[in-house]
mmCIF file of C-alpha atoms in Angstrom:
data_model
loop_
_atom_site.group_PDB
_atom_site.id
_atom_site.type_symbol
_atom_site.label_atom_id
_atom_site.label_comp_id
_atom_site.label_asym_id
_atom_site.label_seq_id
_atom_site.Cartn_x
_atom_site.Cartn_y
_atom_site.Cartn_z
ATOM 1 C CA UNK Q 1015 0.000 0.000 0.000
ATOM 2 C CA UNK Q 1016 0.950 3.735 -1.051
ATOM 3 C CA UNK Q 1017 2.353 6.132 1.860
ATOM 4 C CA UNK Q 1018 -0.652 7.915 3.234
ATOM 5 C CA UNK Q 1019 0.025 11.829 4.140
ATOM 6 C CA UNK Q 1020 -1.846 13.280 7.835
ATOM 7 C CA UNK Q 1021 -2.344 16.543 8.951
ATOM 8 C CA UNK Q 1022 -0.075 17.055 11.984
ATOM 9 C CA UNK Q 1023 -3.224 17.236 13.985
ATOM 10 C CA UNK Q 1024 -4.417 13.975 12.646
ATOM 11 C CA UNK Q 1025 -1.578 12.032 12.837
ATOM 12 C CA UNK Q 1026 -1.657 13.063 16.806
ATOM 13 C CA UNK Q 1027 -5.169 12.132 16.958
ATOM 14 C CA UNK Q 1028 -4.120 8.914 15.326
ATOM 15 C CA UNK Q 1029 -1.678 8.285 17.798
ATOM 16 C CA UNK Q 1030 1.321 8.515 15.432
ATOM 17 C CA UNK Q 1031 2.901 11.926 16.366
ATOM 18 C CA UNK Q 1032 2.911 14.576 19.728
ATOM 19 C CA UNK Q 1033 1.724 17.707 18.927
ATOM 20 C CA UNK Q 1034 1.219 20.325 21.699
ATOM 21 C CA UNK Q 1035 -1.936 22.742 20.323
ATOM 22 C CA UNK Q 1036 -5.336 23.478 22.252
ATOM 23 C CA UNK Q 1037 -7.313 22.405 19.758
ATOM 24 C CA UNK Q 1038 -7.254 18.905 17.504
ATOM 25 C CA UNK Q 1039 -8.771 18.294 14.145
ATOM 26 C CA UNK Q 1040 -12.720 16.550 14.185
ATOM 27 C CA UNK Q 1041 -12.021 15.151 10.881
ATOM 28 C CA UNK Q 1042 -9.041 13.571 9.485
ATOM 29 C CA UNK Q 1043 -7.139 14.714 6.878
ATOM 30 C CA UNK Q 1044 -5.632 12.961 4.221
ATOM 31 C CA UNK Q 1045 -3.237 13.819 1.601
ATOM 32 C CA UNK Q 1046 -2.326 11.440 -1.512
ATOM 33 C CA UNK Q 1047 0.367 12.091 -3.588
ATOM 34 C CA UNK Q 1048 2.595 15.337 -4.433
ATOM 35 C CA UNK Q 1049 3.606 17.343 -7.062
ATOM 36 C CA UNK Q 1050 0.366 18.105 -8.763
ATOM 37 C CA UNK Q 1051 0.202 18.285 -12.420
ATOM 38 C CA UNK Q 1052 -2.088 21.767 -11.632
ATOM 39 C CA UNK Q 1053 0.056 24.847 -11.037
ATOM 40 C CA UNK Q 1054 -2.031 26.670 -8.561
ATOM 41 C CA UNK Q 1055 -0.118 30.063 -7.771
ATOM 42 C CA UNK Q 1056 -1.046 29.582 -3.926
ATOM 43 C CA UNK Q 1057 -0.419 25.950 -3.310
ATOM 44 C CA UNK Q 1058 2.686 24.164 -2.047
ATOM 45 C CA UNK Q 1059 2.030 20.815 -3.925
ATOM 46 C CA UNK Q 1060 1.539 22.601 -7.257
ATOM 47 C CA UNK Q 1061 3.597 21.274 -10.380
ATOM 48 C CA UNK Q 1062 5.809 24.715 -10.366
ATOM 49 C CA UNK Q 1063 6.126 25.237 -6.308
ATOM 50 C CA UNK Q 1064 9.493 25.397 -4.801
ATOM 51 C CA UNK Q 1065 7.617 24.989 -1.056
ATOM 52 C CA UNK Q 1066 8.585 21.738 0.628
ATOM 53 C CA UNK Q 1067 7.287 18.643 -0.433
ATOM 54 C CA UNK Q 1068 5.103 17.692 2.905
ATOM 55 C CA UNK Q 1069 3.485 21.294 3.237
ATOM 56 C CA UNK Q 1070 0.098 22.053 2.073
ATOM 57 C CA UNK Q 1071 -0.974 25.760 3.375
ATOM 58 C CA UNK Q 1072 0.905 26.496 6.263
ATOM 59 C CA UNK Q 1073 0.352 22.752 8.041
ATOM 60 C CA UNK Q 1074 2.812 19.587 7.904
ATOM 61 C CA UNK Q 1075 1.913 16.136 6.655
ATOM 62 C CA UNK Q 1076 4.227 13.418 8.040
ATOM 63 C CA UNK Q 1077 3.655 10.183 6.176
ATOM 64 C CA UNK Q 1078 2.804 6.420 7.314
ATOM 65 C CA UNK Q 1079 2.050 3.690 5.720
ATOM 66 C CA UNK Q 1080 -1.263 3.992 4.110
ATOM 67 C CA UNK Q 1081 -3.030 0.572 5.866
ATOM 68 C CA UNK Q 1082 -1.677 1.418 9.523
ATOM 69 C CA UNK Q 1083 -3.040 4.703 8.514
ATOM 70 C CA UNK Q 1084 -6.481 3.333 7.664
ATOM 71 C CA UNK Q 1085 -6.432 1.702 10.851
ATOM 72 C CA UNK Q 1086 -5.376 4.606 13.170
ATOM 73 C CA UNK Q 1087 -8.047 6.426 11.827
ATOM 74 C CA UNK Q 1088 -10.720 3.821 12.124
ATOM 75 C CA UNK Q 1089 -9.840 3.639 16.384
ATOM 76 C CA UNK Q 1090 -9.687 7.269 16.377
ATOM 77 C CA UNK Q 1091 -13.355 7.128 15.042
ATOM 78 C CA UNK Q 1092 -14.754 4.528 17.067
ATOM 79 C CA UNK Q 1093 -13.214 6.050 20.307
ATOM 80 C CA UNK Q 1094 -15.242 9.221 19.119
ATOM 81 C CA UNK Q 1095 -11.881 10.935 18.679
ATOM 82 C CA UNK Q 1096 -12.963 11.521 14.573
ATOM 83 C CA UNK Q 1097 -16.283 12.027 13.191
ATOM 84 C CA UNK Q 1098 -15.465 12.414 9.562
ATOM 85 C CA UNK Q 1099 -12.233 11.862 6.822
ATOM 86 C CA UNK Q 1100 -11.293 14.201 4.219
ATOM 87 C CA UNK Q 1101 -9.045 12.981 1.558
ATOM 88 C CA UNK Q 1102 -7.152 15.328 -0.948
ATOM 89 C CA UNK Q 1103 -5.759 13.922 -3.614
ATOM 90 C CA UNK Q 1104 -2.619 15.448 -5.545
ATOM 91 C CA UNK Q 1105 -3.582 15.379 -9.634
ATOM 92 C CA UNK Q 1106 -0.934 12.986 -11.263
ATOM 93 C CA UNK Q 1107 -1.614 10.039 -13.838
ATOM 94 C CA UNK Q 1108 -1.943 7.807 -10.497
ATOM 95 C CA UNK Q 1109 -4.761 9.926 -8.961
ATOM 96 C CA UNK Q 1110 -8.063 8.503 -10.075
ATOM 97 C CA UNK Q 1111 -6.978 4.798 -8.469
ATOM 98 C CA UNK Q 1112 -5.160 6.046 -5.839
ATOM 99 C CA UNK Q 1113 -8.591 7.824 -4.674
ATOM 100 C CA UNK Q 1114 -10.677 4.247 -5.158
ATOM 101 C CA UNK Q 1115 -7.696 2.486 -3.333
ATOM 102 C CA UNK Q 1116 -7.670 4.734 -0.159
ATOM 103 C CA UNK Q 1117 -11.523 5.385 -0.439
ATOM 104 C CA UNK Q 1118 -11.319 1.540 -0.017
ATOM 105 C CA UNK Q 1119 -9.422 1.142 2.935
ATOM 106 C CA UNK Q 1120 -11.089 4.003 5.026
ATOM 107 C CA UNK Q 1121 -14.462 2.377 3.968
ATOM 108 C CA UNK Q 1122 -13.533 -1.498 4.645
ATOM 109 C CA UNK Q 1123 -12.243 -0.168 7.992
ATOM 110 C CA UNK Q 1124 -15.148 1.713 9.390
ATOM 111 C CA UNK Q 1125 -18.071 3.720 8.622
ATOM 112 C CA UNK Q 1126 -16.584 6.730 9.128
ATOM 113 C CA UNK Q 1127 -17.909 9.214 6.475
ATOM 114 C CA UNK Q 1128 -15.652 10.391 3.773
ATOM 115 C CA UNK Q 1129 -15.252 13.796 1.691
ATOM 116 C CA UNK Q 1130 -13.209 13.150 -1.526
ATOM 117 C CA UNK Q 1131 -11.457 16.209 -3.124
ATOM 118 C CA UNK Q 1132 -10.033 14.492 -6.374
ATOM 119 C CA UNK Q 1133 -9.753 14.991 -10.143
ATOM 120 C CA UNK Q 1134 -12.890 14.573 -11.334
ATOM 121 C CA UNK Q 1135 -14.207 15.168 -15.239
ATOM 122 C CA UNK Q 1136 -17.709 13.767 -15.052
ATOM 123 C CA UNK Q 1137 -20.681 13.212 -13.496
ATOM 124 C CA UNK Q 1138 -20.311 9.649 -13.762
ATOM 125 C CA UNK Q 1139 -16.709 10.130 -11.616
ATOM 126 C CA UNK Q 1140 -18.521 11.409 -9.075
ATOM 127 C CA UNK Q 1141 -21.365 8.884 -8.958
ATOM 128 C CA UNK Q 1142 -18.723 5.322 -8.864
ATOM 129 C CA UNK Q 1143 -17.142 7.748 -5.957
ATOM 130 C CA UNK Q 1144 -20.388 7.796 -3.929
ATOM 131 C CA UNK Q 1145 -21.102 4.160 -5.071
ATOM 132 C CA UNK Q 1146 -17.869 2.953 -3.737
ATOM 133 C CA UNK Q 1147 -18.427 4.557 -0.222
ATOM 134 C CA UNK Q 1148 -17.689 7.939 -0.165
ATOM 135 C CA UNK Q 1149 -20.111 9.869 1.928
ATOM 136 C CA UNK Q 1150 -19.256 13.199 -0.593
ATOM 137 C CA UNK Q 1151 -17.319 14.654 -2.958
ATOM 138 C CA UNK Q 1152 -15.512 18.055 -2.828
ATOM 139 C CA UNK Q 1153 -14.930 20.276 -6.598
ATOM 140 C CA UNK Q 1154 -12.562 22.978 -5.573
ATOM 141 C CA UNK Q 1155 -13.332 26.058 -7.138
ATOM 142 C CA UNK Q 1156 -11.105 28.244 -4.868
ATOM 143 C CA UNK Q 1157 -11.788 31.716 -7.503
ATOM 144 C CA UNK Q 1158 -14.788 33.593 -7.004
ATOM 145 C CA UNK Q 1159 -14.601 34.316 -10.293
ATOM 146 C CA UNK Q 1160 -13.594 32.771 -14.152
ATOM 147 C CA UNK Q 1161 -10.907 35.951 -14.555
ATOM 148 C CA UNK Q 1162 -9.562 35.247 -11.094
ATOM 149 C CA UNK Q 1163 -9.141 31.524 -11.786
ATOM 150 C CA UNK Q 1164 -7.166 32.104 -15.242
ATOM 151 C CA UNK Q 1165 -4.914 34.105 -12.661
ATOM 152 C CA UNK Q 1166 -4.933 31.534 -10.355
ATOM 153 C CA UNK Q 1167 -5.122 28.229 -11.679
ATOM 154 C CA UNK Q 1168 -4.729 28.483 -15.306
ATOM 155 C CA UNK Q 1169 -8.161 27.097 -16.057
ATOM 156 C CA UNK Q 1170 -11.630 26.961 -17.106
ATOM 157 C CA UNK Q 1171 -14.022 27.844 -13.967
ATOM 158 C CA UNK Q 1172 -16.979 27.742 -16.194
ATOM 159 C CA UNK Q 1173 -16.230 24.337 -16.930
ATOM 160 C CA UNK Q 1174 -15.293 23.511 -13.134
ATOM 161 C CA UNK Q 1175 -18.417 25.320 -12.041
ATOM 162 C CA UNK Q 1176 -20.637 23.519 -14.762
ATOM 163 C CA UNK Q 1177 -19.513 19.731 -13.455
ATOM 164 C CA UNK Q 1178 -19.719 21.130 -9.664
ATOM 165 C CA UNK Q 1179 -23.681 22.156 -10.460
ATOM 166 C CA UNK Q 1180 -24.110 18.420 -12.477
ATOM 167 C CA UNK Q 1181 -22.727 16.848 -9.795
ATOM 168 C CA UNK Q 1182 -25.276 18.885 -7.066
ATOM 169 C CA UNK Q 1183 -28.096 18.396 -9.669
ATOM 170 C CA UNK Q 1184 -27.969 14.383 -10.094
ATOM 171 C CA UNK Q 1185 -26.370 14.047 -6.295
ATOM 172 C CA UNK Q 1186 -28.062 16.216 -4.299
ATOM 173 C CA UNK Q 1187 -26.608 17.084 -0.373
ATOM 174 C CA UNK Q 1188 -23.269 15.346 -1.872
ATOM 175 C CA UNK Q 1189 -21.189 18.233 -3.594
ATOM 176 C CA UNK Q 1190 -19.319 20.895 -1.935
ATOM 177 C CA UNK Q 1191 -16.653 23.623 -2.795
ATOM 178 C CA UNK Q 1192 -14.217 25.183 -1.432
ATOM 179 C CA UNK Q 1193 -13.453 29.326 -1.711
ATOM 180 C CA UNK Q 1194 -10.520 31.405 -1.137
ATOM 181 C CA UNK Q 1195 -10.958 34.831 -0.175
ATOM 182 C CA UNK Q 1196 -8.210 37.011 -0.992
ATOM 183 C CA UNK Q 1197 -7.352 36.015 -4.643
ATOM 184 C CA UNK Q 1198 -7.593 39.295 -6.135
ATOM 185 C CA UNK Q 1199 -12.143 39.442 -6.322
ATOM 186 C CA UNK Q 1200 -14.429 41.887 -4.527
ATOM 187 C CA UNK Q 1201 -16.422 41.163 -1.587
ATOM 188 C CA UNK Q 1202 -19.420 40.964 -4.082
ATOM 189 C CA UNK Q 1203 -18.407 38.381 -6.134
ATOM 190 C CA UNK Q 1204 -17.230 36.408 -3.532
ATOM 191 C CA UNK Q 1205 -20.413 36.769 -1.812
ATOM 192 C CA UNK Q 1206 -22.567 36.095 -5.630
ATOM 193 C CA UNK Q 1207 -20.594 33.069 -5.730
ATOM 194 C CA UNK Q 1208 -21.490 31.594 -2.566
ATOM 195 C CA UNK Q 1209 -24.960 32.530 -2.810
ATOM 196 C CA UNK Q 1210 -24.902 30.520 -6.437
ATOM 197 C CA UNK Q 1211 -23.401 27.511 -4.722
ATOM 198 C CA UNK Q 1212 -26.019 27.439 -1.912
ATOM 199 C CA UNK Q 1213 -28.942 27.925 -4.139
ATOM 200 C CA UNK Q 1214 -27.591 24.764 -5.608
ATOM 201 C CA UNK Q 1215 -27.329 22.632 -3.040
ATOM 202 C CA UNK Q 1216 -23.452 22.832 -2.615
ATOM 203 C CA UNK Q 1217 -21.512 22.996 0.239
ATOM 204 C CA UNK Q 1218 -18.990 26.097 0.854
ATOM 205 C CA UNK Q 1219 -15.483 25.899 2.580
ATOM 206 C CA UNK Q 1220 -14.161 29.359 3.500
ATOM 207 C CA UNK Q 1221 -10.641 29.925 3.206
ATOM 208 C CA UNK Q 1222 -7.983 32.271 3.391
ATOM 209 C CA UNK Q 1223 -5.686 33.093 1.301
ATOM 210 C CA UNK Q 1224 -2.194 32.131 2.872
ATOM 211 C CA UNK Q 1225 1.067 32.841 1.380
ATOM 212 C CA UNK Q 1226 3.469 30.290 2.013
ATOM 213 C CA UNK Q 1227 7.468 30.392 1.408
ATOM 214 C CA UNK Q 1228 8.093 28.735 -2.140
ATOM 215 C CA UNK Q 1229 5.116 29.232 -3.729
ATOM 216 C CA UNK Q 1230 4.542 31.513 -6.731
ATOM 217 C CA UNK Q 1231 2.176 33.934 -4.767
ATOM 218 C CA UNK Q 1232 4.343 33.666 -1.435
ATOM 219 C CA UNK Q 1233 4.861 37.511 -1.531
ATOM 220 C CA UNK Q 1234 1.478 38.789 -1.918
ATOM 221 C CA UNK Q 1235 -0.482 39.702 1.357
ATOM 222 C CA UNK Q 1236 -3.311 37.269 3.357
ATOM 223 C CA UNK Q 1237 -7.237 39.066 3.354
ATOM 224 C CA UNK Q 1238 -7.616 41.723 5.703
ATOM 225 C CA UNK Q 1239 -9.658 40.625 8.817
ATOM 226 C CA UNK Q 1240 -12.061 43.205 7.959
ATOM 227 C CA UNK Q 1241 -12.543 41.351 4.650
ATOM 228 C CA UNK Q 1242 -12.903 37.972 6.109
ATOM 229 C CA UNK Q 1243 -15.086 38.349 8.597
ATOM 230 C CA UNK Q 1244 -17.594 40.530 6.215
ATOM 231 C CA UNK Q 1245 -17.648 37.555 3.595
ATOM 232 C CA UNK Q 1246 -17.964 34.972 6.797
ATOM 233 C CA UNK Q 1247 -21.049 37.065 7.909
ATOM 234 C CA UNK Q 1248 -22.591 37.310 4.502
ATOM 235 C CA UNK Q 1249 -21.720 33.320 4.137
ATOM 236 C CA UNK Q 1250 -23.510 32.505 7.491
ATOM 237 C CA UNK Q 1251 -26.442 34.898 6.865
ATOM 238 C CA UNK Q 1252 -27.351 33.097 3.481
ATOM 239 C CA UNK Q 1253 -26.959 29.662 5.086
ATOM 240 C CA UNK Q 1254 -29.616 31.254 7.623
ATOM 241 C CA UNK Q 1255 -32.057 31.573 4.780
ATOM 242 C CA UNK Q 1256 -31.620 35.523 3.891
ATOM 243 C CA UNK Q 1257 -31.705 36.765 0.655
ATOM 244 C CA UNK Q 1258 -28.667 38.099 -1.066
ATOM 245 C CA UNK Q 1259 -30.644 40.981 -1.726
ATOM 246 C CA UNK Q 1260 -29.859 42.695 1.906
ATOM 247 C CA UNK Q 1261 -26.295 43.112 1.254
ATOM 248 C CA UNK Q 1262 -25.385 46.092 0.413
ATOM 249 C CA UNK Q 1263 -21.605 47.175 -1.462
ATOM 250 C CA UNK Q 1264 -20.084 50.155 -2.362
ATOM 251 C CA UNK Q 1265 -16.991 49.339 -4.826
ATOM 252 C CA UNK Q 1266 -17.219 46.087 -4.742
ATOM 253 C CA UNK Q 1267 -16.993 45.836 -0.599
ATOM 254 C CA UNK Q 1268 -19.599 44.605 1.717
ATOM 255 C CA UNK Q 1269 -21.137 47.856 3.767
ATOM 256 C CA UNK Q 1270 -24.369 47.318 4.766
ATOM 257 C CA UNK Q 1271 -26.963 44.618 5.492
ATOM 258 C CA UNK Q 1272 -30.295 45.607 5.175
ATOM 259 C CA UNK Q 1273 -31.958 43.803 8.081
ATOM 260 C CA UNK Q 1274 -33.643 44.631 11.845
ATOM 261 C CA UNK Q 1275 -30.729 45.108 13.747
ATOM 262 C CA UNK Q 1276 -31.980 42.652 16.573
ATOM 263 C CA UNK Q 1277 -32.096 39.622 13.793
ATOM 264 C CA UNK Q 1278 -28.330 40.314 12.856
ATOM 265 C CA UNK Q 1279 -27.601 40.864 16.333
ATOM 266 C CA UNK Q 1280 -29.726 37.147 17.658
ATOM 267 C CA UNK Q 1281 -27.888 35.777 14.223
ATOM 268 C CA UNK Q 1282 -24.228 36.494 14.964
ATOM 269 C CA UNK Q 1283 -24.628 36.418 18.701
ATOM 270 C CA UNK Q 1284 -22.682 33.069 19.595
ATOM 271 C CA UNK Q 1285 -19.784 33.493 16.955
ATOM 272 C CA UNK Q 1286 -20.816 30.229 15.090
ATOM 273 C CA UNK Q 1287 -20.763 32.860 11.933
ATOM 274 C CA UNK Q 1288 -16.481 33.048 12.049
ATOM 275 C CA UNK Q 1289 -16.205 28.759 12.625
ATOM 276 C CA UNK Q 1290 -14.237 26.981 10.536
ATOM 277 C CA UNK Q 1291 -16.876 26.366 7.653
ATOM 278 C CA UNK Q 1292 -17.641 22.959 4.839
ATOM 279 C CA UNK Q 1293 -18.224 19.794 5.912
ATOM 280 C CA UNK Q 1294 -19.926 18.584 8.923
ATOM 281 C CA UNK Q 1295 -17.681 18.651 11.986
ATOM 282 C CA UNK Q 1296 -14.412 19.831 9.801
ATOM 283 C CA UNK Q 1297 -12.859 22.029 11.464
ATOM 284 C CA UNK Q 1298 -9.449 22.224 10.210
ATOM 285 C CA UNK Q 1299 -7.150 23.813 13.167
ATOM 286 C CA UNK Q 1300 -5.099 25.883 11.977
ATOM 287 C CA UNK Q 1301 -5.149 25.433 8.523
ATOM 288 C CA UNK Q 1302 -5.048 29.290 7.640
ATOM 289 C CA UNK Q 1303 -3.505 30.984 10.993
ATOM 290 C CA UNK Q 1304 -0.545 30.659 13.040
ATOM 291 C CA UNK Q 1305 -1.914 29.476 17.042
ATOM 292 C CA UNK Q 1306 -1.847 33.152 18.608
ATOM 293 C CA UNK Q 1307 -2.435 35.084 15.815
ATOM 294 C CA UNK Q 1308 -5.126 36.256 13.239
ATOM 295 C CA UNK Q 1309 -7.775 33.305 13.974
ATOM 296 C CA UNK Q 1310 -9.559 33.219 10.315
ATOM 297 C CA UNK Q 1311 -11.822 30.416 11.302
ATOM 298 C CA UNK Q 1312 -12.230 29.053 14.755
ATOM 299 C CA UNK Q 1313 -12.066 25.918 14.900
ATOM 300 C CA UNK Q 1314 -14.077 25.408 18.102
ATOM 301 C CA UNK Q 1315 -16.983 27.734 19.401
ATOM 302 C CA UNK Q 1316 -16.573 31.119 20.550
ATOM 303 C CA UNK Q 1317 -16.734 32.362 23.653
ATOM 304 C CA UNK Q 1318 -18.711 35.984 24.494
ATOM 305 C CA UNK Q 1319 -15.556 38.136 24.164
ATOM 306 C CA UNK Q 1320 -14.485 36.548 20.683
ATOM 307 C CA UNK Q 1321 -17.578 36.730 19.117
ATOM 308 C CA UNK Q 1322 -17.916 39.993 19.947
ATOM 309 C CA UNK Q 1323 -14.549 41.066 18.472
ATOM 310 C CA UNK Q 1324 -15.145 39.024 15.611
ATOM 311 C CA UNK Q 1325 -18.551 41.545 14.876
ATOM 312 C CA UNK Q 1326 -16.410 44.806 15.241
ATOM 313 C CA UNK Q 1327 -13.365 42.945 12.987
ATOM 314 C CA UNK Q 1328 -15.773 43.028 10.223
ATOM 315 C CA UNK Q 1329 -15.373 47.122 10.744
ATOM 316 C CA UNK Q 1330 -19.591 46.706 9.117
ATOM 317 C CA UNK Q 1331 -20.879 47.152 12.282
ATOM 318 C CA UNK Q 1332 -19.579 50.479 13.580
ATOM 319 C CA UNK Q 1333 -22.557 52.775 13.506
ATOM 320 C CA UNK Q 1334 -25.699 51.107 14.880
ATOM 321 C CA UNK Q 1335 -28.863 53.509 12.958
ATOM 322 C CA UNK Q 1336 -31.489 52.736 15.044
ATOM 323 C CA UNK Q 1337 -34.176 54.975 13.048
ATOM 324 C CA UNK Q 1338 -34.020 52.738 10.056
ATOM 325 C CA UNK Q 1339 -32.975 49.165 11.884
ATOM 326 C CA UNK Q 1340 -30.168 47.962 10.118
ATOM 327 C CA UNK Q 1341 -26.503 48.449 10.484
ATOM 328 C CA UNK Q 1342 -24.319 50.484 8.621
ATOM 329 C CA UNK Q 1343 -20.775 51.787 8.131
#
C-alpha cells in the first residue's frame, strides 16, 4: 500500500505523532500524492512550487504507511476521537486509483464518512465515488470568479463550475466547494458566488488566502480581517435563509446589510458565523492561521468576548442607525 500523508493534527489524533496545540482536528485529513500536475499560484504541492514537499498551506503532513493509517483512523473514530475523513488527492496520472484504493481502505475499515477532493471530469466520476463509499465529494473552485481563476489556476471555472452544479443536480446534499478569499475578487463576487453555490445545493469551505514560502504567490499579502469576517457574515447569513438581496456594497466591498438590527444581532450572537466552515464537523485547526495570531476560522466555538470582536473585525458594524434598523458603516 501507497504512503498515506496526515495533517499534523491527525496524525496526533491517530496516535502517530505529539503535537502540543489546544485544539485537535474533528475530521481527518488525508493527503495522496505530491507534485500536482495543476500549477495553482497559492499551493505548495503545485507542479511549479518550490515549497517543501510535505506542506500544504501552512500545516505539515508526516507520512505512514497507508493501511496502519487506515487503521489509526478507524480507532480514532470509534473512540469518538474523529467524526469524519477528508481525503485530498494530488492530480498525477496515479490519482483517479489512488482515490478508489484509499476510499477503499477508510471504507472497509469503518463507517466513518468520507469527503473526496479528487480529479474529477464527469458526473459519472462522481457517482462510482459515492457508489464505492464515499459519503461526498468536494470540486474545488477556490476563484470567485472565471478571470480570477485564469490568474490563479490556469483554467476553465466555467467548466469547473458547470460539473460542480451536475454533480449537485444528479447528487443532491453530496457536492461541496471550497473558496478562497483574498485572490484578487471583490467582496461581491465572492459573496454572488457563494450565494450561487447554496442555491444549488453545494456545500462552501471558506478559506484564506495564505502565502506560504516557495510558492509563486508567497509575496502577496493574506485578506484583511475586515474582509474575512464581512464575507464569513454574509456566508452565514445566506446559510440562515436571507436573501442576497440585503447586502449592500459600495466598490465592490460589503457595507451594509439591510436587516432589523436585533435579527443580525440574535444571528451572529454566539460566533458560530467566524467557525471553521464545509463539511460537517471539519474544522481544520489551523489550517489558515498561526496558534496566537489572526484566527480566520475558529475551529471550536466562541466564547462571548471573541464573538464579539469578531462583529467589530468586520469594521460593518460600527454605527448602529437605530431609526431605520439595520446596520451600517
Amino acid at each position: 500500500m501507497s504512503m498515506w500523508k496526515l495533517s499534523a493534527g491527525t496524525a496526533c489524533v491517530a496516535g502517530k505523532k505529539q503535537l502540543k496545540t489546544d485544539v485537535l482536528p474533528t475530521t481527518a485529513y488525508i493527503m495522496l500524492g505530491e507534485k500536482c500536475l495543476n500549477n495553482c499560484r497559492f499551493c505548495a504541492q503545485s507542479r511549479d512550487s518550490g515549497a517543501r514537499a510535505n506542506m500544504l498551506s501552512r500545516v505539515t503532513w508526516p507520512e505512514i504507511p497507508g493501511q496502519e493509517a487506515a487503521e489509526a483512523i478507524h480507532a480514532a473514530f470509534q473512540a469518538g476521537r474523529l467524526k469524519r475523513a477528508c481525503l485530498q488527492v494530488v492530480r498525477n496520472p496515479q490519482s483517479w486509483q489512488e482515490s478508489l484504493d484509499a476510499l477503499a481502505s477508510l471504507t472497509s475499515e469503518s463507517s466513518i464518512p468520507v469527503c473526496i477532493s479528487s480529479t474529477i471530469d464527469s458526473v459519472e466520476q462522481a457517482r462510482e465515488l459515492i457508489e464505492r463509499g464515499a459519503e461526498r465529494i468536494c470540486i474545488a473552485l477556490d476563484a470567485a470568479t472565471p478571470k480570477i481563476f485564469r490568474q490563479v489556476k490556469d483554467g476553465d471555472w466555467t467548466r469547473r463550475w458547470e460539473l460542480l452544479n451536475r454533480c449537485a443536480r444528479e447528487l443532491p446534499g453530496r457536492a461541496s466547494t471550497h473558496l478562497m478569499v483574498g485572490l484578487g475578487e471583490t467582496e461581491a463576487e465572492m459573496v454572488s458566488t457563494i450565494a450561487d453555490c447554496l442555491v444549488q445545493g453545494i456545500t462552501v469551505g471558506l478559506f484564506a488566502f495564505t502565502p506560504i514560502r516557495g510558492t509563486a504567490w508567497f509575496d502577496r499579502q493574506p485578506p484583511s480581517i475586515g474582509q474575512y469576517r464581512r464575507v464569513q457574515i454574509a456566508h452565514f447569513l445566506l446559510k440562515k435563509g436571507c436573501s442576497r438581496t440585503v447586502f449592500q456594497y459600495c466598490d465592490g466591498n460589503l457595507t451594509g446589510i439591510n436587516l432589523p438590527s436585533e435579527q443580525i444581532e440574535s444571528l451572529l450572537a454566539d460566533g458560530a458565523a467566524f467557525e471553521t466552515s464545509g463539511c460537517p464537523d471539519c474544522n481544520r485547526p489551523y489550517y489558515n492561521e498561526r496558534p496566537g495570531g489572526v484566527m480566520y476560522n475558529y475551529p471550536r466555538p466562541l466564547n462571548r468576548t471573541e464573538a464579539e470582536q469578531a462583529i467589530v473585525e468586520s469594521e460593518i458594524f460600527a454605527v448602529k442607525t437605530k431609526s431605520v434598523e439595520r446596520y451600517c458603516l
